[in-house]
Amino acid sequence: MREIVTIQVGEFANFVGSHFWNFQDELLGLASDPESDPIFRNHNLDMDVLYRSGETQQGVATYTPRLVSVNLKGALGTMSSRGTLYNEGSSSRSDSSATWFGDVDTQRSEPRKRNLFLQSLYEEEHVVGKEKAKEIEDKDIVGCLDEEVECWTDFSKSHYHPQSLYELNGLWMDSQAFNNYGIGKDVFSEASRGEEICDRLRFFVEECDHIQGIKFLVDDSGGFSAVAADFLENMADEYTNVPVLLYSVRTPMSQMSSKKTVSNKLHDAISFSRLSSFCKLFTPIGLPSLTGSKASKFLNLGDEKPYRSSAVYAAALHSSTIPFRMQPTSSDSSEVSNSMDVNTLVQLLTGRGRQNIVAILDSAMPAPTLAGKQLENTLLTSLQALTPEVTEDVEDNQAVESMCILGALRSEDKEALVSEVKNAVDASYEQATTKGKPLFCNLSVSRCPLPVPLPFPSIFGNLVGRKGEILSSPVSDSLYRGSLDVHSIPVATRWRSSSAILPFLEIRMGNLEKLGIQWGAMGSDVVRAWGFGREELQEMRENLSKMVSELNPQFFESSESD
């Protein structure tokens, strides 16, 4: 067994994670459904990589994500921090209250009501026979979610283990107030929170037979960046040989301001410097706007709703990590090709000459059909960078790429064979200009497409068909199509280690130098209030300059001459 433990820290990271686990839950359901499409029943994916088997105290078997989720108090909505399967319960009052004999002032807020989707899940599992209320229709569920989602549990269809969901007690603020590195700097170490979080991670790691890596998602747009950095530093001491794949994820709304403040710029620089020092591969995800980007060509996306934007990022996360749980075979099967583990990916992207740990993630959803010459002409150009502040069409003959394609279609209603996908991708690179050719490209293929669960947002345009095929003419007058109209989607994703990431690195290095380190810097009071001294900032700047020089040797030479 080659297990992966997943960590989600912060609000938007949990939005992305909620969609991700919905995909996995849907795959599990389709694999066990005798009436589902055979392509889902024979997907050749080992779900034990992500899930753990267990049982409740009543002896009921459970199958839950190997997950630690961290968020602010109250961010779970209607869900209990104990999850929904294990009903052992816990006292709502601290034991210490028994030693207090003074007056007690109790303040209670009204409990949140379940939306239609959560009501339907509850009734499906708990209400039987005549007690069952009027059937809730799927179309009403889809409509309510598009309008009413406020937190990530509002659309989650997964069950979680009691050790999975951790709330940061004692912080009486919402995510808008928890908005910079300094405000989260001591949160992990205070009130035994760090110890409690690490205990939960240890619970999942210690039951693994042979852990292949940790997948770590963090909403790094505010105070959760500091919480994650301290968590990662602790992990680095305890799990020295376990590779960490770190994804920093941001909602477009967190980047809406046209002009970043000094505090914003310093936060970005310090956050990246700290987080990147504790992982094997760092992948920034989160465009300032998805609307109008290449990603929205066949999708209708609204930047203002994290429920929508997180779905796009979760689909890319699912696709790019599929090779980690492909069933390993002596030769490629008819369903999957080229499985790999986390360490193999890390070595592929960071160990070929340049020691660059910052990767770009590209995605195409839906991926184009293979019919005729369509894929050769459009696959590479249809890929949209989900990583911000990168250079388009950069010439880099040392670039290394790892691509994964799920559920590619040969024509509008026919799934492509693995061999056909390989041939088409080879042809697309052959036709690419020298400027667009990497030094090396790895390709993994799965015939199993991305399933579209009921609570997936209605983001598909009217040129997207039932199997995610791209149609030549609109299929309906509706601009928004969801899970009732589109049942699966072909997805292509690509990790890139490329000098195209240089602007992302240079912006952070420059802002740290200009705003935080130089004498009389505008942000000197900000970084001092956050608890950083000049020497610590200079060390961060040195690390950033090493990253830049790995991709641009001329930078190191010019720095030396200065």
Coordinates of C-alpha atoms in Angstrom, one line a residue:
M1 CA 0.0 0.0 0.0
R2 CA 1.2 3.5 -0.9
E3 CA -1.0 5.8 1.1
I4 CA -1.4 9.6 0.8
V5 CA -2.6 11.8 3.7
T6 CA -4.4 15.0 2.7
I7 CA -4.3 18.2 4.7
Q8 CA -6.5 21.2 4.0
V9 CA -5.8 24.5 5.9
G10 CA -8.1 27.5 5.5
E11 CA -11.5 28.3 4.0
F12 CA -10.8 28.2 0.3
A13 CA -8.5 25.1 0.7
N14 CA -11.5 23.4 2.2
F15 CA -13.8 24.5 -0.6
V16 CA -11.4 22.9 -3.1
G17 CA -11.1 19.9 -0.9
S18 CA -14.9 19.5 -0.6
H19 CA -15.2 19.2 -4.4
F20 CA -12.2 16.9 -4.6
W21 CA -13.8 14.5 -2.0
N22 CA -17.1 14.7 -3.8
F23 CA -15.4 13.4 -7.0
Q24 CA -13.9 10.5 -5.0
D25 CA -17.2 9.7 -3.4
E26 CA -18.9 9.7 -6.8
L27 CA -16.2 7.3 -8.2
L28 CA -16.8 4.9 -5.3
G29 CA -20.5 4.9 -5.9
L30 CA -20.2 4.4 -9.6
A31 CA -17.7 1.6 -9.2
S32 CA -20.1 -0.4 -7.1
D33 CA -23.2 0.4 -9.2
P34 CA -23.9 -2.5 -11.6
E35 CA -25.9 -0.2 -13.8
S36 CA -23.2 2.5 -14.2
D37 CA -21.0 2.9 -17.3
P38 CA -18.3 0.1 -17.4
I39 CA -15.6 2.7 -17.7
F40 CA -16.4 3.7 -14.0
R41 CA -16.8 0.1 -12.8
N42 CA -13.3 -0.8 -14.2
H43 CA -11.4 2.4 -13.5
N44 CA -8.2 0.6 -12.2
L45 CA -7.8 3.1 -9.4
D46 CA -6.8 2.1 -5.9
M47 CA -9.0 4.3 -3.6
D48 CA -7.3 2.9 -0.5
V49 CA -4.5 5.3 -1.3
L50 CA -6.7 8.1 -0.2
Y51 CA -9.2 6.4 2.1
R52 CA -9.0 4.4 5.4
S53 CA -11.2 1.5 6.5
G54 CA -12.6 1.5 10.0
E55 CA -15.7 0.9 12.0
T56 CA -17.8 2.7 14.6
Q57 CA -18.2 1.6 18.2
Q58 CA -21.4 -0.1 17.0
G59 CA -19.4 -2.2 14.6
V60 CA -20.6 -0.4 11.4
A61 CA -17.9 -0.5 8.7
T62 CA -16.7 3.0 7.5
Y63 CA -14.5 4.2 4.6
T64 CA -13.4 7.8 5.1
P65 CA -10.8 10.1 3.7
R66 CA -7.3 10.1 5.3
L67 CA -7.7 13.8 5.9
V68 CA -6.9 16.6 8.4
S69 CA -8.9 19.7 7.8
V70 CA -8.2 23.0 9.7
N71 CA -10.5 26.0 9.7
L72 CA -11.9 28.7 11.9
K73 CA -14.5 28.0 14.6
G74 CA -18.0 28.0 12.9
A75 CA -16.7 27.2 9.4
L76 CA -18.3 23.8 9.4
G77 CA -21.8 25.1 9.0
T78 CA -24.3 22.4 10.0
M79 CA -21.7 19.7 10.2
S80 CA -20.4 18.5 13.5
S81 CA -16.6 18.5 14.1
R82 CA -17.1 14.8 14.9
G83 CA -18.3 14.2 11.4
T84 CA -21.5 12.3 10.6
L85 CA -20.7 8.6 11.1
Y86 CA -19.3 8.3 14.6
N87 CA -22.0 9.4 17.0
E88 CA -20.2 8.7 20.3
G89 CA -20.7 12.4 21.0
S90 CA -18.8 14.8 23.2
S91 CA -19.8 17.1 26.0
S92 CA -20.7 20.6 24.9
R93 CA -19.4 21.9 28.2
S94 CA -15.8 21.8 29.3
D95 CA -15.1 19.6 32.4
S96 CA -13.6 22.6 34.0
S97 CA -17.0 24.2 34.2
A98 CA -17.7 21.9 37.2
T99 CA -15.1 23.8 39.3
W100 CA -16.8 27.2 38.6
F101 CA -19.5 28.2 41.1
G102 CA -20.2 31.8 39.9
D103 CA -22.8 33.0 37.5
V104 CA -22.6 31.6 34.0
D105 CA -23.8 33.7 31.1
T106 CA -24.6 31.5 28.1
Q107 CA -24.9 32.9 24.6
R108 CA -26.2 30.7 21.8
S109 CA -26.6 31.5 18.2
E110 CA -29.3 29.9 16.1
P111 CA -28.2 26.7 14.6
R112 CA -27.9 26.8 10.8
K113 CA -30.6 25.0 8.9
R114 CA -29.7 22.3 6.4
N115 CA -30.1 23.3 2.7
L116 CA -32.1 21.1 0.4
F117 CA -29.0 19.0 -0.6
L118 CA -28.1 18.3 3.0
Q119 CA -31.7 17.6 3.9
S120 CA -31.9 15.0 1.1
L121 CA -28.7 13.3 2.3
Y122 CA -30.1 13.2 5.8
E123 CA -33.4 11.7 4.8
E124 CA -31.6 9.2 2.5
E125 CA -29.6 7.9 5.5
H126 CA -31.9 8.4 8.5
V127 CA -35.6 8.5 7.4
V128 CA -37.4 5.4 6.3
G129 CA -40.9 4.3 5.3
K130 CA -43.9 6.6 5.9
E131 CA -41.8 9.1 7.9
K132 CA -40.0 10.1 4.7
A133 CA -40.9 13.6 3.7
K134 CA -41.9 14.6 0.2
E135 CA -39.2 13.6 -2.3
I136 CA -36.7 16.4 -2.9
E137 CA -36.1 16.8 -6.6
D138 CA -32.6 17.0 -8.0
K139 CA -33.4 20.1 -10.0
D140 CA -34.4 21.9 -6.8
I141 CA -31.1 20.8 -5.1
V142 CA -29.0 22.1 -7.9
G143 CA -30.8 25.4 -7.9
C144 CA -30.5 25.9 -4.2
L145 CA -26.8 25.2 -4.1
D146 CA -26.0 27.7 -6.8
E147 CA -27.7 30.4 -4.7
E148 CA -27.2 29.3 -1.1
V149 CA -23.7 27.8 -0.6
E150 CA -21.9 29.7 2.2
C151 CA -19.4 27.2 3.5
W152 CA -17.7 24.1 2.1
T153 CA -19.8 21.7 4.1
D154 CA -23.0 23.0 2.4
F155 CA -22.2 20.9 -0.7
S156 CA -20.1 18.1 0.8
K157 CA -21.4 14.5 0.2
S158 CA -18.6 12.8 2.0
H159 CA -18.4 11.3 5.5
Y160 CA -15.4 12.3 7.6
H161 CA -13.6 10.6 10.5
P162 CA -13.8 12.3 13.9
Q163 CA -10.1 13.0 13.8
S164 CA -10.4 14.9 10.4
L165 CA -12.2 18.1 11.2
Y166 CA -10.3 20.6 13.5
E167 CA -11.6 24.0 14.4
L168 CA -9.3 26.7 15.7
N169 CA -11.1 27.4 19.0
G170 CA -10.6 30.7 20.8
L171 CA -10.3 32.9 17.7
W172 CA -13.3 35.1 17.6
M173 CA -13.0 36.4 14.1
D174 CA -14.2 35.6 10.6
S175 CA -12.1 34.9 7.5
Q176 CA -12.2 38.5 6.4
A177 CA -10.5 39.6 9.6
F178 CA -8.0 36.7 9.6
N179 CA -6.3 38.4 6.6
N180 CA -2.5 38.6 6.9
Y181 CA 0.5 36.6 7.9
G182 CA 1.1 38.5 11.1
I183 CA -2.4 37.8 12.5
G184 CA -1.9 34.1 12.2
K185 CA 1.7 33.9 13.3
D186 CA 1.3 32.6 16.8
V187 CA -2.1 30.8 16.3
F188 CA -0.6 27.4 15.8
S189 CA 1.6 27.5 18.9
E190 CA -1.0 29.0 21.3
A191 CA -3.5 27.1 23.5
S192 CA -2.1 23.6 22.5
R193 CA -3.5 24.0 19.0
G194 CA -0.4 22.8 17.3
E195 CA -0.1 19.8 19.5
E196 CA -3.7 18.9 18.9
I197 CA -3.4 19.3 15.1
C198 CA -0.2 17.2 15.0
D199 CA -1.9 14.5 17.0
R200 CA -4.6 14.2 14.4
L201 CA -2.0 14.0 11.6
R202 CA -0.1 11.4 13.6
F203 CA -3.3 9.3 13.9
F204 CA -3.5 8.9 10.1
V205 CA 0.2 8.6 9.4
E206 CA 0.9 5.9 11.9
E207 CA -1.8 3.6 10.5
C208 CA -0.3 3.7 7.0
D209 CA 1.7 0.7 5.8
H210 CA 4.0 2.8 3.5
I211 CA 3.0 6.4 3.1
Q212 CA 4.1 7.8 -0.2
G213 CA 3.5 11.5 0.6
I214 CA 1.4 14.2 2.0
K215 CA -0.9 16.4 -0.1
F216 CA -1.1 19.8 1.6
L217 CA -3.6 22.5 0.5
V218 CA -3.5 25.9 2.1
D219 CA -5.5 29.0 1.5
D220 CA -2.4 31.3 1.8
S221 CA -4.2 34.6 1.2
G222 CA -4.3 35.4 4.9
G223 CA -3.5 34.2 8.4
F224 CA -3.8 30.5 7.5
S225 CA -0.5 30.9 5.7
A226 CA 1.3 31.3 9.0
V227 CA -0.7 28.5 10.6
A228 CA 0.3 26.2 7.7
A229 CA 4.0 27.3 7.8
D230 CA 4.2 26.4 11.5
F231 CA 2.4 23.1 10.9
L232 CA 4.8 22.3 8.0
E233 CA 7.8 23.1 10.1
N234 CA 6.7 20.7 12.8
M235 CA 6.0 18.1 10.1
A236 CA 9.5 18.5 8.7
D237 CA 11.0 17.5 12.0
E238 CA 8.7 14.5 12.5
Y239 CA 8.3 13.2 8.9
T240 CA 11.7 13.9 7.4
N241 CA 11.5 11.3 4.6
V242 CA 7.9 11.9 3.6
P243 CA 7.6 14.2 0.5
V244 CA 5.1 17.1 0.8
L245 CA 3.2 18.3 -2.3
L246 CA 2.1 21.8 -1.3
Y247 CA -0.7 23.7 -3.1
S248 CA -1.3 27.3 -2.3
V249 CA -4.9 28.1 -3.4
R250 CA -6.6 31.4 -3.6
T251 CA -10.1 32.5 -4.6
P252 CA -10.4 35.3 -7.2
M253 CA -12.2 37.4 -4.6
S254 CA -9.0 37.5 -2.4
Q255 CA -7.2 39.2 -5.3
M256 CA -9.9 41.6 -6.5
S257 CA -8.2 44.8 -5.4
S258 CA -6.6 46.3 -8.5
K259 CA -3.8 47.8 -6.4
K260 CA -2.2 45.7 -3.6
T261 CA -1.2 47.4 -0.4
V262 CA 2.3 47.2 1.1
S263 CA 0.9 44.7 3.6
N264 CA -0.5 42.5 0.8
K265 CA 2.8 42.5 -1.1
L266 CA 4.8 41.7 2.0
H267 CA 2.3 39.0 3.0
D268 CA 2.7 37.3 -0.4
A269 CA 6.5 37.4 -0.2
I270 CA 6.8 36.1 3.3
S271 CA 4.1 33.6 2.9
F272 CA 5.7 32.0 -0.2
S273 CA 9.2 32.1 1.3
R274 CA 8.1 30.3 4.5
L275 CA 5.8 27.8 2.9
S276 CA 8.1 26.8 0.1
S277 CA 11.0 26.0 2.5
F278 CA 9.1 23.0 4.0
C279 CA 8.0 21.1 0.8
K280 CA 9.4 19.1 -2.1
L281 CA 7.1 20.7 -4.7
F282 CA 5.2 24.0 -4.4
T283 CA 2.3 24.6 -6.8
P284 CA 0.5 28.0 -6.6
I285 CA -3.1 27.9 -7.8
G286 CA -5.5 30.8 -8.1
L287 CA -5.9 33.3 -10.9
P288 CA -7.0 36.9 -10.2
S289 CA -10.0 36.2 -12.5
L290 CA -11.3 33.0 -14.1
T291 CA -14.0 35.0 -16.1
G292 CA -12.6 35.8 -19.5
S293 CA -9.6 33.4 -19.1
K294 CA -9.0 30.4 -21.4
A295 CA -10.5 28.3 -18.6
S296 CA -13.9 29.9 -19.2
K297 CA -14.1 29.1 -23.0
F298 CA -16.7 26.4 -22.4
L299 CA -17.5 27.3 -18.8
N300 CA -19.6 30.0 -17.2
L301 CA -17.6 31.0 -14.1
G302 CA -18.3 33.7 -11.6
D303 CA -15.3 35.1 -9.7
E304 CA -17.5 36.1 -6.7
K305 CA -18.5 32.6 -5.7
P306 CA -15.8 30.3 -4.2
Y307 CA -18.2 27.4 -4.7
R308 CA -17.7 27.8 -8.5
S309 CA -14.0 28.7 -8.8
S310 CA -13.0 26.0 -6.3
A311 CA -14.7 23.4 -8.6
V312 CA -12.3 24.2 -11.5
Y313 CA -9.3 23.9 -9.2
A314 CA -10.5 20.7 -7.6
A315 CA -11.0 19.1 -11.0
A316 CA -7.3 19.9 -11.9
L317 CA -6.2 18.6 -8.5
H318 CA -8.1 15.3 -9.1
S319 CA -6.7 14.9 -12.6
S320 CA -3.1 15.7 -11.8
T321 CA -2.9 13.3 -8.8
I322 CA -4.6 10.3 -10.5
P323 CA -1.3 8.7 -11.4
F324 CA -0.6 8.3 -7.6
R325 CA -3.4 5.8 -7.3
M326 CA -3.4 4.0 -10.6
Q327 CA -3.2 0.3 -10.0
P328 CA 0.5 -0.6 -10.8
T329 CA 0.8 -3.4 -13.4
S330 CA 3.7 -5.1 -15.0
S331 CA 2.6 -3.5 -18.3
D332 CA 0.1 -0.7 -19.0
S333 CA -3.5 -2.0 -18.8
S334 CA -6.3 -1.1 -21.2
E335 CA -7.7 1.4 -18.7
V336 CA -4.6 3.2 -17.3
S337 CA -1.1 4.0 -18.3
N338 CA 2.0 5.1 -16.5
S339 CA 1.3 5.1 -12.8
M340 CA 3.8 6.9 -10.5
D341 CA 4.2 7.8 -6.8
V342 CA 4.7 11.2 -5.3
N343 CA 8.5 10.9 -5.0
T344 CA 8.7 9.9 -8.7
L345 CA 6.9 13.1 -9.7
V346 CA 9.1 15.2 -7.4
Q347 CA 12.2 13.7 -8.9
L348 CA 10.9 14.2 -12.4
L349 CA 10.1 17.9 -12.0
T350 CA 12.9 18.9 -9.7
G351 CA 15.8 16.5 -10.3
R352 CA 16.7 17.0 -14.0
G353 CA 19.5 19.5 -13.9
R354 CA 17.6 22.5 -12.3
Q355 CA 16.6 22.3 -8.6
N356 CA 13.3 24.2 -9.2
I357 CA 10.6 23.3 -6.7
V358 CA 7.9 25.8 -7.9
A359 CA 5.7 24.2 -10.5
I360 CA 3.0 25.6 -12.8
L361 CA -0.3 23.7 -13.1
D362 CA -2.2 23.9 -16.4
S363 CA -5.7 22.5 -17.1
A364 CA -8.2 22.0 -19.9
M365 CA -11.8 21.2 -18.8
P366 CA -13.3 19.8 -20.9
A367 CA -10.3 18.5 -22.8
P368 CA -10.8 18.6 -26.6
T369 CA -12.0 15.5 -28.6
L370 CA -9.5 13.4 -30.5
A371 CA -11.7 13.4 -33.6
G372 CA -9.7 14.1 -36.8
K373 CA -6.9 16.5 -36.1
Q374 CA -8.7 18.4 -33.4
L375 CA -6.5 17.3 -30.5
E376 CA -3.2 17.8 -32.3
N377 CA -4.3 21.4 -33.1
T378 CA -5.8 22.4 -29.8
L379 CA -4.6 20.3 -26.8
L380 CA -1.5 22.3 -26.0
T381 CA -3.2 25.6 -26.8
S382 CA -6.3 24.7 -24.8
L383 CA -4.3 24.3 -21.6
Q384 CA -4.8 27.2 -19.2
A385 CA -2.3 28.1 -16.6
L386 CA -4.1 28.1 -13.2
T387 CA -0.9 29.5 -11.6
P388 CA -0.9 33.3 -11.4
E389 CA 1.9 35.7 -12.6
V390 CA 3.5 33.4 -15.2
T391 CA 4.9 34.2 -18.6
E392 CA 3.0 33.0 -21.6
D393 CA 4.8 31.3 -24.5
V394 CA 8.2 31.5 -22.9
E395 CA 11.1 29.7 -24.7
D396 CA 12.7 27.3 -22.2
N397 CA 14.5 24.3 -23.6
Q398 CA 15.2 23.0 -20.1
A399 CA 11.5 22.8 -19.2
V400 CA 10.1 19.5 -17.8
E401 CA 6.5 18.5 -17.9
S402 CA 4.2 15.8 -16.5
M403 CA 0.8 15.5 -18.2
C404 CA -2.3 13.5 -17.2
I405 CA -5.4 13.0 -19.4
L406 CA -8.6 11.6 -18.1
G407 CA -11.5 10.2 -20.1
A408 CA -10.4 11.5 -23.5
L409 CA -13.1 11.1 -26.2
R410 CA -12.3 9.8 -29.7
S411 CA -15.5 11.4 -31.0
E412 CA -18.5 13.1 -29.5
D413 CA -19.8 9.8 -27.9
K414 CA -16.9 7.4 -28.1
E415 CA -14.2 7.0 -25.4
A416 CA -10.6 6.9 -26.8
L417 CA -8.2 4.0 -26.1
V418 CA -5.1 4.6 -24.1
S419 CA -3.0 4.1 -27.2
E420 CA -5.0 6.6 -29.2
V421 CA -4.4 9.2 -26.5
K422 CA -0.7 8.6 -26.5
N423 CA -0.5 8.8 -30.2
A424 CA -2.5 12.0 -30.3
V425 CA -0.3 13.7 -27.6
D426 CA 2.9 12.6 -29.4
A427 CA 1.5 14.2 -32.5
S428 CA 0.6 17.4 -30.8
Y429 CA 4.1 17.8 -29.5
E430 CA 5.6 16.9 -32.9
Q431 CA 3.6 19.8 -34.4
A432 CA 4.5 22.2 -31.7
T433 CA 7.2 24.8 -32.5
T434 CA 10.6 24.3 -31.1
K435 CA 9.7 27.2 -28.7
G436 CA 6.9 25.1 -27.2
K437 CA 8.8 21.8 -26.8
P438 CA 10.0 20.8 -23.3
L439 CA 13.2 18.9 -22.6
F440 CA 11.1 16.0 -21.3
C441 CA 7.4 15.3 -21.0
N442 CA 5.9 12.4 -19.0
L443 CA 2.3 11.3 -19.9
S444 CA -0.1 9.4 -17.8
V445 CA -3.5 8.3 -19.1
S446 CA -6.8 7.1 -17.5
R447 CA -9.8 6.2 -19.6
C448 CA -12.0 7.1 -16.6
P449 CA -13.3 10.7 -17.0
L450 CA -14.1 13.1 -14.1
P451 CA -17.5 12.2 -12.8
V452 CA -19.8 15.1 -12.2
P453 CA -21.6 14.7 -8.8
L454 CA -25.0 16.2 -8.1
P455 CA -23.7 19.1 -5.9
F456 CA -21.2 20.2 -8.6
P457 CA -22.0 23.8 -9.7
S458 CA -23.8 24.6 -12.9
I459 CA -20.8 26.0 -14.7
F460 CA -20.9 24.3 -18.1
G461 CA -21.9 26.2 -21.2
N462 CA -24.4 25.0 -23.8
L463 CA -21.6 23.7 -26.1
V464 CA -20.7 21.0 -23.6
G465 CA -22.5 17.7 -24.0
R466 CA -23.6 14.9 -21.7
K467 CA -20.1 13.2 -21.7
G468 CA -18.3 16.5 -21.7
E469 CA -17.8 16.5 -25.5
I470 CA -17.5 19.9 -27.2
L471 CA -20.4 20.4 -29.5
S472 CA -20.5 22.2 -32.8
S473 CA -23.8 24.0 -32.0
P474 CA -25.5 24.9 -28.7
V475 CA -27.5 22.0 -27.2
S476 CA -30.0 24.3 -25.4
D477 CA -30.8 27.9 -24.8
S478 CA -29.6 27.7 -21.2
L479 CA -26.2 29.2 -20.5
Y480 CA -25.7 27.3 -17.3
R481 CA -25.7 23.5 -17.4
G482 CA -24.9 21.3 -14.4
S483 CA -24.8 17.7 -13.1
L484 CA -28.3 17.0 -14.5
D485 CA -27.1 17.7 -18.0
V486 CA -23.4 16.8 -17.9
H487 CA -22.5 13.5 -16.3
S488 CA -18.8 13.3 -16.9
I489 CA -16.0 15.4 -18.3
P490 CA -12.6 14.7 -20.0
V491 CA -9.9 16.6 -18.3
A492 CA -6.2 17.3 -19.2
T493 CA -3.7 18.7 -16.7
R494 CA 0.0 19.4 -16.9
W495 CA 2.6 20.2 -14.3
R496 CA 5.5 22.3 -15.6
S497 CA 8.9 23.1 -14.2
S498 CA 9.7 26.1 -16.4
S499 CA 11.3 29.5 -16.4
A500 CA 7.7 30.8 -17.1
I501 CA 7.4 30.9 -13.2
L502 CA 10.1 33.6 -13.0
P503 CA 7.7 36.6 -12.7
F504 CA 6.0 35.0 -9.8
L505 CA 9.3 34.5 -8.0
E506 CA 10.8 37.9 -9.0
I507 CA 7.8 39.9 -7.8
R508 CA 8.0 38.4 -4.4
M509 CA 11.8 38.8 -4.1
G510 CA 11.6 42.4 -5.3
N511 CA 8.8 43.3 -2.9
L512 CA 10.6 41.7 0.1
E513 CA 13.8 43.7 -0.7
K514 CA 12.1 47.0 -1.5
L515 CA 9.3 47.1 1.1
G516 CA 10.8 45.0 4.0
I517 CA 14.6 45.0 3.9
Q518 CA 16.0 48.3 2.5
W519 CA 16.7 51.0 5.1
G520 CA 13.7 53.2 5.4
A521 CA 11.5 50.6 3.7
M522 CA 7.8 51.5 3.6
G523 CA 6.8 48.2 5.2
S524 CA 9.4 48.1 7.9
D525 CA 6.8 48.7 10.6
V526 CA 4.6 46.0 9.2
V527 CA 7.2 43.2 9.2
R528 CA 8.3 44.3 12.7
A529 CA 4.7 44.1 13.9
W530 CA 4.6 40.6 12.4
G531 CA 7.6 39.6 14.5
F532 CA 10.3 39.4 11.7
G533 CA 13.8 40.9 12.2
R534 CA 16.0 42.2 9.4
E535 CA 18.3 39.2 9.4
E536 CA 15.4 36.8 9.1
L537 CA 14.1 38.8 6.1
Q538 CA 17.5 38.8 4.5
E539 CA 17.6 35.0 4.8
M540 CA 14.3 34.8 3.1
R541 CA 15.5 37.1 0.3
E542 CA 18.6 34.9 -0.1
N543 CA 16.4 31.8 -0.5
L544 CA 14.3 33.5 -3.1
S545 CA 17.3 34.7 -5.1
K546 CA 18.6 31.1 -5.2
M547 CA 15.2 30.0 -6.7
V548 CA 15.4 32.8 -9.3
S549 CA 19.0 31.9 -10.2
E550 CA 18.1 28.3 -10.8
L551 CA 15.9 29.4 -13.6
N552 CA 17.9 32.4 -14.7
P553 CA 21.6 32.0 -14.2
Q554 CA 22.2 35.5 -15.5
F555 CA 20.5 36.8 -12.4
F556 CA 23.1 35.2 -10.2
E557 CA 25.9 36.6 -12.3
S558 CA 24.4 40.1 -12.2
S559 CA 23.9 39.9 -8.5
E560 CA 27.5 38.9 -8.0
S561 CA 28.7 41.9 -10.1
D562 CA 26.5 44.2 -8.0

